[in-house]
Short mmCIF file of C-alpha atoms in Angstrom, two decimals:
data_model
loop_
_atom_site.label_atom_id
_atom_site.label_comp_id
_atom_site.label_asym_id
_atom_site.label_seq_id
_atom_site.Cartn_x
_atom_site.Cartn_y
_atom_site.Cartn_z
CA UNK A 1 38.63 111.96 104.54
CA UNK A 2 36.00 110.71 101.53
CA UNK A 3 34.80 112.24 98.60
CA UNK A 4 32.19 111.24 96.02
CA UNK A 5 33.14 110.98 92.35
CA UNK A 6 34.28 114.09 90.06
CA UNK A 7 34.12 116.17 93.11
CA UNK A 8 37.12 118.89 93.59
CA UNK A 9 39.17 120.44 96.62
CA UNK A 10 39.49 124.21 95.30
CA UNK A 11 42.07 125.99 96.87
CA UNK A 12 41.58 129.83 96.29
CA UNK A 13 43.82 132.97 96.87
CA UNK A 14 45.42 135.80 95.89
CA UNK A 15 47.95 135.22 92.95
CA UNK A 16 48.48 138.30 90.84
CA UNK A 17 45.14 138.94 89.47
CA UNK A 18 42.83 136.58 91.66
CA UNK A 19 43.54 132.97 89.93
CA UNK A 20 41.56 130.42 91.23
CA UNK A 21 43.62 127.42 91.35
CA UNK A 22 41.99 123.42 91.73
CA UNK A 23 43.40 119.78 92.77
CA UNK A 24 41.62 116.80 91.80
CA UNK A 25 40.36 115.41 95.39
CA UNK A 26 40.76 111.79 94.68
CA UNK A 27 44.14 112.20 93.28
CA UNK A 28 44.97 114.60 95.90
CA UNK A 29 44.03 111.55 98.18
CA UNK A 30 46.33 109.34 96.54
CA UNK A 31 48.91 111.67 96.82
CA UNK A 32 48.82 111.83 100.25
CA UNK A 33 48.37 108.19 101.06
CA UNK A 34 51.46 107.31 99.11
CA UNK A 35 53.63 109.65 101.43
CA UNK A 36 53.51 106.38 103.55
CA UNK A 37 56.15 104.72 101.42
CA UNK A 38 58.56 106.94 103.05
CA UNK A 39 56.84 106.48 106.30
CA UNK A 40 60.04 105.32 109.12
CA UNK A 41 58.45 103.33 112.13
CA UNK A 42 60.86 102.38 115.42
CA UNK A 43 59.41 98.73 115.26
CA UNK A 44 60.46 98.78 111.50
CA UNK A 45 63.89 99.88 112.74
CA UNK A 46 64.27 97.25 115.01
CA UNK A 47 62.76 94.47 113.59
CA UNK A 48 62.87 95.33 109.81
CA UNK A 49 59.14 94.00 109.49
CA UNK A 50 56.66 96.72 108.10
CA UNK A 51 53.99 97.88 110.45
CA UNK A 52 51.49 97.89 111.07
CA UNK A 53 51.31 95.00 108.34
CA UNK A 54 49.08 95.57 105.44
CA UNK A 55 45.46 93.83 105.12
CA UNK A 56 46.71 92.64 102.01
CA UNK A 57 50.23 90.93 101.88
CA UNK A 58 51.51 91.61 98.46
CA UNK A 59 51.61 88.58 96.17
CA UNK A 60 55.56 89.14 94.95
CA UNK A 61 57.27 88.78 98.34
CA UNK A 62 60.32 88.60 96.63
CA UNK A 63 59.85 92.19 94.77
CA UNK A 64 61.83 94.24 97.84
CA UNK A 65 64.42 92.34 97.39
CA UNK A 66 65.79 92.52 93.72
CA UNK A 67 67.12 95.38 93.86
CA UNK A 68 70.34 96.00 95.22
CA UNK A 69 69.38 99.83 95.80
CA UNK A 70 68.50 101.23 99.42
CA UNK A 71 66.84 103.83 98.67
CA UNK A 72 63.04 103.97 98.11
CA UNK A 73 62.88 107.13 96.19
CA UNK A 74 64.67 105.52 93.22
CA UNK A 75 63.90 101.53 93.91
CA UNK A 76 61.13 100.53 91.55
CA UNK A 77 60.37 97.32 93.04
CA UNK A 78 60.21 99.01 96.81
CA UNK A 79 57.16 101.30 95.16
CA UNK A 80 55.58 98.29 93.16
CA UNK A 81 55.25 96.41 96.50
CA UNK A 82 53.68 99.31 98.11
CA UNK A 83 50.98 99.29 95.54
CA UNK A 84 50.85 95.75 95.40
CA UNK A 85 50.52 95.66 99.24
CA UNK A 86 48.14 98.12 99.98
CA UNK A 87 46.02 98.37 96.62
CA UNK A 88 42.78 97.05 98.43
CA UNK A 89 42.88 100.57 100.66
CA UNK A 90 43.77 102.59 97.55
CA UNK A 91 40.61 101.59 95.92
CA UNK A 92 38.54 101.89 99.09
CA UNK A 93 39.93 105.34 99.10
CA UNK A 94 38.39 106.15 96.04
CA UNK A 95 35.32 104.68 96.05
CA UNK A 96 31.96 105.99 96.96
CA UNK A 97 31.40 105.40 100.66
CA UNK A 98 27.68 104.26 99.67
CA UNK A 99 30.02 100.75 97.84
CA UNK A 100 31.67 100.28 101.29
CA UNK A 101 30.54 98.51 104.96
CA UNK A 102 29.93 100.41 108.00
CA UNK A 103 33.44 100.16 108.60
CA UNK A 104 34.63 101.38 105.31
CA UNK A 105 35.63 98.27 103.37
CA UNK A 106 34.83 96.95 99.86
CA UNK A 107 32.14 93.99 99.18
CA UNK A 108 32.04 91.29 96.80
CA UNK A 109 29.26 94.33 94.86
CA UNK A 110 31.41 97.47 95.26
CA UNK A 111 31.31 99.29 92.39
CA UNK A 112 34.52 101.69 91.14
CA UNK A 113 33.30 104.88 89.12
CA UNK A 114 35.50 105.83 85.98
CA UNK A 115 36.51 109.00 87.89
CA UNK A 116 37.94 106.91 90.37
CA UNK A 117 39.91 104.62 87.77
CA UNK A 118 41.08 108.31 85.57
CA UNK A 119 42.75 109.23 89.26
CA UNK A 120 44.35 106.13 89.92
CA UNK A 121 45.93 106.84 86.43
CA UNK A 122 48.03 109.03 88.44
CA UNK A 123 50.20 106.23 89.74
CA UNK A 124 49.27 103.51 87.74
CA UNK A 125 50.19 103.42 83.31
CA UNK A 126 50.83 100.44 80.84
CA UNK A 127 51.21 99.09 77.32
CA UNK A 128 49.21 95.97 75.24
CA UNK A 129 50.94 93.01 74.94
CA UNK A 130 54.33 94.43 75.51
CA UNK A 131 53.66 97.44 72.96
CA UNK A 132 56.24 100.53 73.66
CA UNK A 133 53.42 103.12 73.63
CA UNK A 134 52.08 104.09 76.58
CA UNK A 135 48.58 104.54 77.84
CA UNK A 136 46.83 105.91 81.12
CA UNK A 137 45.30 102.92 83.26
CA UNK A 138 41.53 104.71 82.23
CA UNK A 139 42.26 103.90 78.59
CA UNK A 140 43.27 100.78 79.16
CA UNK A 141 40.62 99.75 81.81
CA UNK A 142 37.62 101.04 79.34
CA UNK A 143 38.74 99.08 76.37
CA UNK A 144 36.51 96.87 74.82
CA UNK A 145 38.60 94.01 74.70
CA UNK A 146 39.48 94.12 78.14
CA UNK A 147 36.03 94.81 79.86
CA UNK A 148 35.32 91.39 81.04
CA UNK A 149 38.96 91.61 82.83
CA UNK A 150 38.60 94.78 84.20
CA UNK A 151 35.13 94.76 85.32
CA UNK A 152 33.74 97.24 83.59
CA UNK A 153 29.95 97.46 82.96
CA UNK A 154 28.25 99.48 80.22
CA UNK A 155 24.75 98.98 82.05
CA UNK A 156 26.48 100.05 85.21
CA UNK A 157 28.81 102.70 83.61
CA UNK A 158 31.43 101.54 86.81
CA UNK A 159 33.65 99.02 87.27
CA UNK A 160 33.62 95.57 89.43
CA UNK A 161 35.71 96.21 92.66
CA UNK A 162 36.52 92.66 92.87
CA UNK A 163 37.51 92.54 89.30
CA UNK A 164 39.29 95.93 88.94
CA UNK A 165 41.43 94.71 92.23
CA UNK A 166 42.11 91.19 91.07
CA UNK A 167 43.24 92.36 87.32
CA UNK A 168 45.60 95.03 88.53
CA UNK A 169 47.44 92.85 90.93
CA UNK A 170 47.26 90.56 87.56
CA UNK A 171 49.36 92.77 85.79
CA UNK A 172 50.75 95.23 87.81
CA UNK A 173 54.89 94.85 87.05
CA UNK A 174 57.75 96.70 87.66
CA UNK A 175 58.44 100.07 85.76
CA UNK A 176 60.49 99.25 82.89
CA UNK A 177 61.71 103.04 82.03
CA UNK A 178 61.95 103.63 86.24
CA UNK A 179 65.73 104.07 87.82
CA UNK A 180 65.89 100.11 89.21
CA UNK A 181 65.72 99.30 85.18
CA UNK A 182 67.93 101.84 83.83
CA UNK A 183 70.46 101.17 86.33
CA UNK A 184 70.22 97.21 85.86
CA UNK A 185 69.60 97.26 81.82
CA UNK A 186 70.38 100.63 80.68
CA UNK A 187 73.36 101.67 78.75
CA UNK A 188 76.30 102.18 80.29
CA UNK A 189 77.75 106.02 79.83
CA UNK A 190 81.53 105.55 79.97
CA UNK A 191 81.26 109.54 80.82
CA UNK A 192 83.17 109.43 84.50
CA UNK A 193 86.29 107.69 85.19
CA UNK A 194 87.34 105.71 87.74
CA UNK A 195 89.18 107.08 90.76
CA UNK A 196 92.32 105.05 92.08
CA UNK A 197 91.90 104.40 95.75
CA UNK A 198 88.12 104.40 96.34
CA UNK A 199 86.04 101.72 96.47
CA UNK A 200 83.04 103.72 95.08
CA UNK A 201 82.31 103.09 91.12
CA UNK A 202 80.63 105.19 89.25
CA UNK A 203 77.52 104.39 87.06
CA UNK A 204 75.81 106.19 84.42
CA UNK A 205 73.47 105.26 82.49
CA UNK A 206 70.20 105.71 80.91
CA UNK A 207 67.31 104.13 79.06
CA UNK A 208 66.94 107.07 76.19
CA UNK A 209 67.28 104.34 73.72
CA UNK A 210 64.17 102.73 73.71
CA UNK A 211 62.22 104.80 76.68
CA UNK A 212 59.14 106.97 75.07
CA UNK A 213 59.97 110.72 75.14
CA UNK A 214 58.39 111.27 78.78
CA UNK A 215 59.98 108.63 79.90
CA UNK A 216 63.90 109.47 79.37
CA UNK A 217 66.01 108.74 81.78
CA UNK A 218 69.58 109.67 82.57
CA UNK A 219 70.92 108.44 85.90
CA UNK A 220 73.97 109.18 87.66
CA UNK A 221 75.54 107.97 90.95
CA UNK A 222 78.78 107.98 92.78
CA UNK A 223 80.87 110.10 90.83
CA UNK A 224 84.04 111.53 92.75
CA UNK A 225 86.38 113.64 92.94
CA UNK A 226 86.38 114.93 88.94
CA UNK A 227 84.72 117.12 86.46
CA UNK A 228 82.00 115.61 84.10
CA UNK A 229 80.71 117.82 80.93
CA UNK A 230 78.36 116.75 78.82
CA UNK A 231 75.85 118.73 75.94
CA UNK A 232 74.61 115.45 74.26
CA UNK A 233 71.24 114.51 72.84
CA UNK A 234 71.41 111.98 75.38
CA UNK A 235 70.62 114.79 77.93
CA UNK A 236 67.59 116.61 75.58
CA UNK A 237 63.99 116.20 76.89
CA UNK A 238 65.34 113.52 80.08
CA UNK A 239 64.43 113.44 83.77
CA UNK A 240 67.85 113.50 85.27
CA UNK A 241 68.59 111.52 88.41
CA UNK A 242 71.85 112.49 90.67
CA UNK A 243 72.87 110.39 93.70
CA UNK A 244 75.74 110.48 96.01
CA UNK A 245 78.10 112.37 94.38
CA UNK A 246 80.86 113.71 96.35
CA UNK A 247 83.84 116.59 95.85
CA UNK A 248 82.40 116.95 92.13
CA UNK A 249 82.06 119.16 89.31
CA UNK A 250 78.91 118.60 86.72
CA UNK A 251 77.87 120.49 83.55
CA UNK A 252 75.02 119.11 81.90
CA UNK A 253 74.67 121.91 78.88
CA UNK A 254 71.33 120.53 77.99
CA UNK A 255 67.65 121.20 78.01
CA UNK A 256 66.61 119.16 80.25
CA UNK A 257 63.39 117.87 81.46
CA UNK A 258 63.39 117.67 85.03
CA UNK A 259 66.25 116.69 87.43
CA UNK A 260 66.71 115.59 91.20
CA UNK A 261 69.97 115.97 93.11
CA UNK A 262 70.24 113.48 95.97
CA UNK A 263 72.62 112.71 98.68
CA UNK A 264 75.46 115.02 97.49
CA UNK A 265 78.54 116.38 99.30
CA UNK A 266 80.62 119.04 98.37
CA UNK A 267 79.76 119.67 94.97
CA UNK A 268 79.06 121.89 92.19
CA UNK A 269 76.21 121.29 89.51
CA UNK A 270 75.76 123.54 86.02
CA UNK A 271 72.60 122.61 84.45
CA UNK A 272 70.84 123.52 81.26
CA UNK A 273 67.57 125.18 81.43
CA UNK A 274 65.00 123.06 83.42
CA UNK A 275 61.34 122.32 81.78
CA UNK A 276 59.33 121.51 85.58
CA UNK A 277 60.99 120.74 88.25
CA UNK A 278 64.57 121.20 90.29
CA UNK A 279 64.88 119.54 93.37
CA UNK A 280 67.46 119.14 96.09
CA UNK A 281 67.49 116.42 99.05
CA UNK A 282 69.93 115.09 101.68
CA UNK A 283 72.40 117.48 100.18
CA UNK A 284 75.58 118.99 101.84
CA UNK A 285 77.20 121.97 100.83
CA UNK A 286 76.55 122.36 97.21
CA UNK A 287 76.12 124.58 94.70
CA UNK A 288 73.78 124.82 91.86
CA UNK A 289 73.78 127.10 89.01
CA UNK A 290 70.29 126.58 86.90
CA UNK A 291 67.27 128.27 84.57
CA UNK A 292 64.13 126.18 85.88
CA UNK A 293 60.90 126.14 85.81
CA UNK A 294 60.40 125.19 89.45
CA UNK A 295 63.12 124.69 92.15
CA UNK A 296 62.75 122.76 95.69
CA UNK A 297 65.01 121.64 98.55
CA UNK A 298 64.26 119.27 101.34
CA UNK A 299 66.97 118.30 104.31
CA UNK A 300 69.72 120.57 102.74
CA UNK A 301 72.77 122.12 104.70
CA UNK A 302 74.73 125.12 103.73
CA UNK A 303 73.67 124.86 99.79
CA UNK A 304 73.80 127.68 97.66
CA UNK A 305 71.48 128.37 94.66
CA UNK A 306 72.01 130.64 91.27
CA UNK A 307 69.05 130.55 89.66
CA UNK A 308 66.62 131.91 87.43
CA UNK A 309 62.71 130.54 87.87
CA UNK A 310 59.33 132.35 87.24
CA UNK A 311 58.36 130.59 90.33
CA UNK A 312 59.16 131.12 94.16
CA UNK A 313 61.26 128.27 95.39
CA UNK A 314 60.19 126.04 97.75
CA UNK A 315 62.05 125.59 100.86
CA UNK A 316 60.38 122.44 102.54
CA UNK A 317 61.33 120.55 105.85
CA UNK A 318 64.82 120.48 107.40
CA UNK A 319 66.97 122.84 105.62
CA UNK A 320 69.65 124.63 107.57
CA UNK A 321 72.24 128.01 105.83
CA UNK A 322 70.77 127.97 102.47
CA UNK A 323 71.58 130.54 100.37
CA UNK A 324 70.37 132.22 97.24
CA UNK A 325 71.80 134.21 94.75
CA UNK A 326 71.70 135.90 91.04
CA UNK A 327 71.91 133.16 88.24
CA UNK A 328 75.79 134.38 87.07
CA UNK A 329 76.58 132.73 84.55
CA UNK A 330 76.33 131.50 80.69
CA UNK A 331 77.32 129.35 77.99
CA UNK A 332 76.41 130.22 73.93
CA UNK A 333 73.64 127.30 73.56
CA UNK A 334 71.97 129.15 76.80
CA UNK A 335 69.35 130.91 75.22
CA UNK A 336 68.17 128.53 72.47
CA UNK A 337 67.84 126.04 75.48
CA UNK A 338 65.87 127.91 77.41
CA UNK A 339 63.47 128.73 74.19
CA UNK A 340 63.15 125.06 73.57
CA UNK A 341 62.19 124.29 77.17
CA UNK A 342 59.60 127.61 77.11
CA UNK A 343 61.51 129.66 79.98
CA UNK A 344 62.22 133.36 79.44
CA UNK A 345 64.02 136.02 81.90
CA UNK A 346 61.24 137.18 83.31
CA UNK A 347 59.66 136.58 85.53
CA UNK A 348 62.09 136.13 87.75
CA UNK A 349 61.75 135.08 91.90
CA UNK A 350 65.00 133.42 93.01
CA UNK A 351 64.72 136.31 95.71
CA UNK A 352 61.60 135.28 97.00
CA UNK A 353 61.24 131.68 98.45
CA UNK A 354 58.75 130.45 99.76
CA UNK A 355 59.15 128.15 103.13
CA UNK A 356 56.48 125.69 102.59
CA UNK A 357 57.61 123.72 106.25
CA UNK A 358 58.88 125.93 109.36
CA UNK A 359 60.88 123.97 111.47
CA UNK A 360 61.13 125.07 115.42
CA UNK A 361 63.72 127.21 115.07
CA UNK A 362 64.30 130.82 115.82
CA UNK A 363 67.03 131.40 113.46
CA UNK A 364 66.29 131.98 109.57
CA UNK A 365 66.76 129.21 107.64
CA UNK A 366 67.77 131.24 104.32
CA UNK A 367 69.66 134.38 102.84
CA UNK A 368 70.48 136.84 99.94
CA UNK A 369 74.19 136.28 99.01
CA UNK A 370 75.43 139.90 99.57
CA UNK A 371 76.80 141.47 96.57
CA UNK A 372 80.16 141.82 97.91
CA UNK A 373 80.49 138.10 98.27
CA UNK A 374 79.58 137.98 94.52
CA UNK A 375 81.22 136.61 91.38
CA UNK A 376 80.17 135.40 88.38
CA UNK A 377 80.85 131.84 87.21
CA UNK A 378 82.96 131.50 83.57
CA UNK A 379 82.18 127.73 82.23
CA UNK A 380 84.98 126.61 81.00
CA UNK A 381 84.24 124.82 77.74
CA UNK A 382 83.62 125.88 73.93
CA UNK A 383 80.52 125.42 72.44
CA UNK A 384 78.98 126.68 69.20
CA UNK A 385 76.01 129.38 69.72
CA UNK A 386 74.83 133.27 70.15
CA UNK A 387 74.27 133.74 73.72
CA UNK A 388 76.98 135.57 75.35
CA UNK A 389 76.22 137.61 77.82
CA UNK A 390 73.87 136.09 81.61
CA UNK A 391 70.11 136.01 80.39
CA UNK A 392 68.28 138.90 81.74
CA UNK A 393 71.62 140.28 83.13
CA UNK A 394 71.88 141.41 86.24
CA UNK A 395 70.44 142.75 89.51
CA UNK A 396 71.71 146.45 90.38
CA UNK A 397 73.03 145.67 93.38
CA UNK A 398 75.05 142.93 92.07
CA UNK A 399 76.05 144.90 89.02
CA UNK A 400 77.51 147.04 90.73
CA UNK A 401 79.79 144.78 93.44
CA UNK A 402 81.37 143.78 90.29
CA UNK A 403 81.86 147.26 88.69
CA UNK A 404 83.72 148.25 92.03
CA UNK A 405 85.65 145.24 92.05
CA UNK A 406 87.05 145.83 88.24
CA UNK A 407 88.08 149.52 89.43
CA UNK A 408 89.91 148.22 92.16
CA UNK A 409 91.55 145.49 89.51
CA UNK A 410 92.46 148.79 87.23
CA UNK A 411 94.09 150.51 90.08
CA UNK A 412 96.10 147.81 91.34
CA UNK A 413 97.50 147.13 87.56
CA UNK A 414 97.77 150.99 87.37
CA UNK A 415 99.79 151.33 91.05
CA UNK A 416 102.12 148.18 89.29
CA UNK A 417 102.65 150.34 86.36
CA UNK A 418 103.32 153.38 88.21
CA UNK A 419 106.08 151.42 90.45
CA UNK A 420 108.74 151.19 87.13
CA UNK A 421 110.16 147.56 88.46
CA UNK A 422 113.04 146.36 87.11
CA UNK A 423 112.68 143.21 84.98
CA UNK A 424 114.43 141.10 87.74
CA UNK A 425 111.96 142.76 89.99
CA UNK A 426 108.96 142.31 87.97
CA UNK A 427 109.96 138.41 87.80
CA UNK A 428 110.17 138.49 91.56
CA UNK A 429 106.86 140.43 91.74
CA UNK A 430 105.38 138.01 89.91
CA UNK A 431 106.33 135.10 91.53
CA UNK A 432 104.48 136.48 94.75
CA UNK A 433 101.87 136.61 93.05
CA UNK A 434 101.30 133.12 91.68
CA UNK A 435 102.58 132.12 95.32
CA UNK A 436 99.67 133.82 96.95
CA UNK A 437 97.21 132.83 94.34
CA UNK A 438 98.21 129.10 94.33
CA UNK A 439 97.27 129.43 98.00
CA UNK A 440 93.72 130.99 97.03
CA UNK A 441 93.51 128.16 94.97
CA UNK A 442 94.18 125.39 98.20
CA UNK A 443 92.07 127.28 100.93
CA UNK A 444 89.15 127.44 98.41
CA UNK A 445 89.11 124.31 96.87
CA UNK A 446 89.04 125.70 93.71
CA UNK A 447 92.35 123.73 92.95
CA UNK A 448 90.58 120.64 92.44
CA UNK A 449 88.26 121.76 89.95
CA UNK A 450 90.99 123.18 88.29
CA UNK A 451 93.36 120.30 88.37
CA UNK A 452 90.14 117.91 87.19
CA UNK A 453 89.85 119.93 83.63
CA UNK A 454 91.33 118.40 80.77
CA UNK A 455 92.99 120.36 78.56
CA UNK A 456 90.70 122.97 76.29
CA UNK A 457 90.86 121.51 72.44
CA UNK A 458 89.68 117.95 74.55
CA UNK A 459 87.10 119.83 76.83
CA UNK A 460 85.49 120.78 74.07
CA UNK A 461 85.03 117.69 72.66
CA UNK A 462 83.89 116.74 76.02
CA UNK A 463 81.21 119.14 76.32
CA UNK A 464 80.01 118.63 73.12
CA UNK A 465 80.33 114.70 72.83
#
């Protein structure tokens, strides 16, 4: 599939009162053709050799190799190889098909438009001369100074393709705000302790120290078996990455940017309010409790979501027993957050997913937590603020599971009342009690979490630090 220059895929249908929503073609094109990064081949498998090999062999051989992280999503290097490797058939992509041969490939003429250099902005961004601010590859490519190297032609009003090719692979480097950096020359967060008998260490860190605001990170990775809280100005305005984390509590009581939850077992994570996008992949049963602006889960089993979003969420490929519910819960720095990151209570479609990929499968690959299997969610930790009360409230339904379940708690205290016990037999009574729910506390796990909070007057500080 080719398009000429400035053209547009329009995608049109019914949304509420008729919008007419657009995609850029050529970045849609580049958006597709990068998909092959993640691309798994049986020869690759077996041989570990890429293929079917490149055209172009990238000129950094050694680039896949720095970094001691396996997985491409978050390896920097992995993705500047890719470019590297195939940036030949990226331009070709975008080009008009009148600048290529017969059989589609670039001459030693080939011109690039500036429409085609504004899309490939879409992957590709840099600095002057080791500057910290940021520009799109356009700006950068159609400055003066830099014509001659870029190719660029104010007769022509295009851009060399032999030039544009050669000065990119020139200066293309790694990402210095991207996860490979942050977790190799970040700062350290000493916000997790170590666990005694595990051989997993966990790192946190994050590059909000000298990134640019887009471009805060705050990574996280192996943290087990504890509870982390954190409200910090560390957290404001940063893209949040989670990986492996494993029998876990998080609360991150920050607006937050965007944040992706990877490779997670048997965990619980509390978020502050959510500017774009939530999303969920590899996961195991976990929970999430978050206000977002867009939520999404790929390869997920038995995860459950509270959440609040004015958008349906998107259940992609290979999710199995997902669940979604009411967002339940609230701390008293809620509702500024969710000002500062422009989300309100309504609208409000956690109850309406959409399933972007069907799998084969006859059964239904999500639910509606029934309202008798629902609780609200206290957060343990003091914080300054107003909100105090769940944003928006509740549904009916669920409003009312809990109003039945507090009359049944007010005649079970009244039938105890009623009984007259002795003292010795109140004592007793009690003890049952604490028996039974200490055994609640095993069979759900909820002992753990528990057992992992520190006591109040230092949660707080922990929360708030």
């Amino acid at each position: 599939m080719r398009s000429g220059p400035g053209s547009r895929l329009r995608f049109g249908f019914s949304l509420h009162h008729f919008l007419a929503l657009s995609v850029d073609t050529l970045q849609f094109l580049l958006f597709l053709y990068i998909q092959q990064l993640n691309k798994v081949s049986l020869r690759t498998s077996l041989i570990g050799e890429e293929w079917p090999s490149p055209r172009h062999r990238s000129q950094s051989p050694d680039l896949t190799e720095k970094s001691s992280c396996h997985n491409k999503n978050w390896n920097d290097y992995s993705h500047q190889a890719f470019v590297c490797d195939h940036l030949s058939d990226l331009l070709e992509l975008l080009v008009d098909p009148e600048q290529l041969t017969a059989s589609f490939h670039s001459t030693h003429s080939s011109l690039v438009s500036r429409e085609a250099v504004v899309a490939l902005s879409f992957l590709i961004e840099g600095t002057v001369s080791g500057a910290r601010k940021i520009y799109p590859l356009y700006e950068l490519a159609l400055w003066q100074p830099l014509h001659a190297e870029s190719g660029f032609s104010k007769t022509s009003k295009a851009f060399s393709f032999y030039k544009l090719e050669a000065w990119l692979r020139a200066s293309l480097t790694g990402n210095p705000f991207g996860i490979s950096a942050c977790l190799k020359s970040g700062k350290k967060l000493a916000w997790a302790h170590q666990v005694e008998g595990t051989t997993k260490r966990a790192k946190i860190a994050c590059n909000t120290h000298v990134a640019p605001k887009m471009h805060r990170l705050v990574v996280m990775s192996q943290v087990y078996k504890q509870t982390l809280a954190k409200s910090s100005d560390t957290l404001v305005g940063a893209h949040v990455k989670i990986h492996r984390c494993n029998e876990t509590f998080v609360y991150l009581l920050s607006p937050l940017r965007s944040v992706t939850i990877e490779k997670c077992r048997n965990s619980t994570f509390i978020l502050g309010p959510v500017q774009t996008a939530l999303h969920l992949h590899s996961c195991d049963n976990v929970k999430v409790i978050a206000v977002c602006h867009r939520l999404s889960i790929s390869s997920t089993t038995g995860c459950i979501f509270h959440i609040l979003t004015p958008t349906r969420p998107l259940i992609l490929s290979g999710n199995q027993r997902v669940t979604f519910a009411p967002f339940h819960t609230h701390y008293p720095m809620l509702e500024d957050h969710m000002a500062r990151t422009g989300l309100a209570t309504v609208p409000n479609y956690w109850d309406n997913p959409m399933i972007v990929c069907r799998d084969n499968s006859s059964t239904s690959v999500f639910r509606l937590l029934a309202p008798c299997e629902f609780y609200v969610f206290i957060i343990p930790f003091e914080m300054e603020g107003d909100t105090t009360e769940i944003p928006g409230g509740l549904p009916s339904a669920y409003q009312k599971a809990l109003g039945q379940r507090e009359k049944k708690i007010q005649t079970w205290q009244k039938t105890v009342k009623e009984a007259r016990l002795t003292k010795d037999q109140r004592k007793q009574f009690q003890v049952l009690v604490e028996n039974k729910f200490y055994e609640w506390l095993i069979n759900t796990g909820h002992r753990q979490q528990l057992d992992s909070l520190v006591p109040p007057a230092a949660g707080s500080k922990q929360a708030a630090g």
